[in-house]
Amino acid sequence: QVQLVESGGGLVPPGGSLRLSCAASGFTFSSVYMSWVRQAPGKGPEWVSEINRFGGGIRYADSVKGRFTISRDNAKNTLYLQMNSLKPEDTGLYYCARGVESVVRGRRDLWGQGTQVTVSS
């Protein structure tokens, strides 16, 4: 059974940092692209970043470029998202997903359950 379990979310003040993790199981994690997707309250999903199976091929949405860093540890079957200089508009539910942007958008069956990030003072 494919499982993606996100963790690391929480409440943080503007300018703060969080590191999200996604523990993967039930598939060959080291063979696939992975993405992060987020959804703010009352808004549609927004693709955030992607990374290839080797840890390269990295892309970011313009809204997070320069502040977020995606990475992976294939030995641990884990995907990460380091988030720095957080803004209130970064608030939302963050999902780990299997595939590149064009694959995961609109395919909620490829996402995990999500972890909540709230940026507020």
GROMACS .gro file of C-alpha atoms in nm:
model
  121
    1GLN     CA    1   0.000   0.000   0.000
    2VAL     CA    2   0.137   0.339  -0.103
    3GLN     CA    3   0.171   0.578   0.188
    4LEU     CA    4   0.291   0.938   0.211
    5VAL     CA    5   0.298   1.079   0.563
    6GLU     CA    6   0.376   1.448   0.604
    7SER     CA    7   0.500   1.597   0.930
    8GLY     CA    8   0.673   1.905   1.068
    9GLY     CA    9   0.399   2.163   1.028
   10GLY     CA   10   0.295   2.401   1.300
   11LEU     CA   11   0.245   2.761   1.405
   12VAL     CA   12   0.534   2.998   1.331
   13PRO     CA   13   0.568   3.380   1.333
   14PRO     CA   14   0.641   3.572   1.012
   15GLY     CA   15   1.009   3.546   0.924
   16GLY     CA   16   1.041   3.211   1.095
   17SER     CA   17   1.135   2.870   0.959
   18LEU     CA   18   0.994   2.518   0.943
   19ARG     CA   19   1.123   2.192   0.798
   20LEU     CA   20   0.860   1.957   0.659
   21SER     CA   21   0.919   1.586   0.610
   22CYS     CA   22   0.739   1.325   0.402
   23ALA     CA   23   0.790   0.958   0.487
   24ALA     CA   24   0.721   0.736   0.186
   25SER     CA   25   0.646   0.365   0.171
   26GLY     CA   26   0.481   0.107  -0.056
   27PHE     CA   27   0.666   0.208  -0.376
   28THR     CA   28   1.020   0.257  -0.504
   29PHE     CA   29   1.075   0.608  -0.374
   30SER     CA   30   1.424   0.636  -0.524
   31SER     CA   31   1.288   0.589  -0.879
   32VAL     CA   32   1.042   0.879  -0.902
   33TYR     CA   33   1.007   1.255  -0.908
   34MET     CA   34   0.843   1.404  -0.600
   35SER     CA   35   0.660   1.733  -0.546
   36TRP     CA   36   0.522   1.952  -0.272
   37VAL     CA   37   0.176   2.103  -0.317
   38ARG     CA   38  -0.005   2.341  -0.083
   39GLN     CA   39  -0.357   2.474  -0.043
   40ALA     CA   40  -0.449   2.792   0.143
   41PRO     CA   41  -0.790   2.822   0.310
   42GLY     CA   42  -1.057   2.902   0.051
   43LYS     CA   43  -0.815   2.875  -0.241
   44GLY     CA   44  -0.722   2.612  -0.496
   45PRO     CA   45  -0.411   2.394  -0.476
   46GLU     CA   46  -0.075   2.550  -0.563
   47TRP     CA   47   0.222   2.346  -0.676
   48VAL     CA   48   0.530   2.447  -0.474
   49SER     CA   49   0.835   2.248  -0.584
   50GLU     CA   50   0.964   1.927  -0.742
   51ILE     CA   51   1.281   1.717  -0.738
   52ASN     CA   52   1.398   1.425  -0.952
   53ARG     CA   53   1.502   1.082  -0.829
   54PHE     CA   54   1.868   1.184  -0.805
   55GLY     CA   55   1.807   1.501  -0.604
   56GLY     CA   56   1.843   1.730  -0.907
   57GLY     CA   57   1.597   1.867  -1.163
   58ILE     CA   58   1.473   2.106  -0.897
   59ARG     CA   59   1.203   2.364  -0.974
   60TYR     CA   60   1.017   2.611  -0.752
   61ALA     CA   61   0.707   2.821  -0.782
   62ASP     CA   62   0.792   3.191  -0.812
   63SER     CA   63   0.614   3.258  -0.484
   64VAL     CA   64   0.865   3.051  -0.284
   65LYS     CA   65   1.184   3.084  -0.488
   66GLY     CA   66   1.480   3.191  -0.276
   67ARG     CA   67   1.305   3.102   0.049
   68PHE     CA   68   1.226   2.729   0.025
   69THR     CA   69   1.460   2.437  -0.041
   70ILE     CA   70   1.346   2.091  -0.151
   71SER     CA   71   1.564   1.785  -0.088
   72ARG     CA   72   1.540   1.410  -0.046
   73ASP     CA   73   1.717   1.123   0.128
   74ASN     CA   74   1.656   0.808  -0.074
   75ALA     CA   75   1.822   0.588   0.189
   76LYS     CA   76   1.551   0.700   0.432
   77ASN     CA   77   1.266   0.719   0.177
   78THR     CA   78   1.206   1.075   0.290
   79LEU     CA   79   1.131   1.403   0.111
   80TYR     CA   80   1.197   1.740   0.278
   81LEU     CA   81   1.095   2.102   0.240
   82GLN     CA   82   1.298   2.361   0.429
   83MET     CA   83   1.095   2.681   0.455
   84ASN     CA   84   1.267   3.005   0.559
   85SER     CA   85   1.153   3.367   0.579
   86LEU     CA   86   0.794   3.252   0.609
   87LYS     CA   87   0.510   3.489   0.524
   88PRO     CA   88   0.142   3.482   0.626
   89GLU     CA   89   0.053   3.395   0.266
   90ASP     CA   90   0.249   3.069   0.307
   91THR     CA   91  -0.023   2.948   0.543
   92GLY     CA   92  -0.198   2.633   0.427
   93LEU     CA   93  -0.206   2.257   0.416
   94TYR     CA   94   0.115   2.116   0.266
   95TYR     CA   95   0.109   1.787   0.077
   96CYS     CA   96   0.380   1.552  -0.043
   97ALA     CA   97   0.301   1.412  -0.391
   98ARG     CA   98   0.433   1.151  -0.634
   99GLY     CA   99   0.543   1.308  -0.963
  100VAL     CA  100   0.631   1.634  -1.138
  101GLU     CA  101   0.399   1.937  -1.145
  102SER     CA  102   0.218   1.834  -1.464
  103VAL     CA  103   0.144   1.492  -1.318
  104VAL     CA  104   0.033   1.580  -0.966
  105ARG     CA  105  -0.186   1.884  -1.034
  106GLY     CA  106  -0.546   1.775  -1.006
  107ARG     CA  107  -0.445   1.426  -0.896
  108ARG     CA  108  -0.520   1.422  -0.526
  109ASP     CA  109  -0.487   1.044  -0.528
  110LEU     CA  110  -0.110   1.102  -0.561
  111TRP     CA  111  -0.090   1.321  -0.251
  112GLY     CA  112  -0.058   1.243   0.118
  113GLN     CA  113  -0.292   1.365   0.391
  114GLY     CA  114  -0.103   1.690   0.447
  115THR     CA  115   0.046   1.883   0.735
  116GLN     CA  116  -0.080   2.224   0.846
  117VAL     CA  117   0.147   2.530   0.832
  118THR     CA  118   0.023   2.850   0.994
  119VAL     CA  119   0.229   3.169   0.972
  120SER     CA  120   0.093   3.425   1.214
  121SER     CA  121   0.203   3.655   1.493
   0.00000   0.00000   0.00000
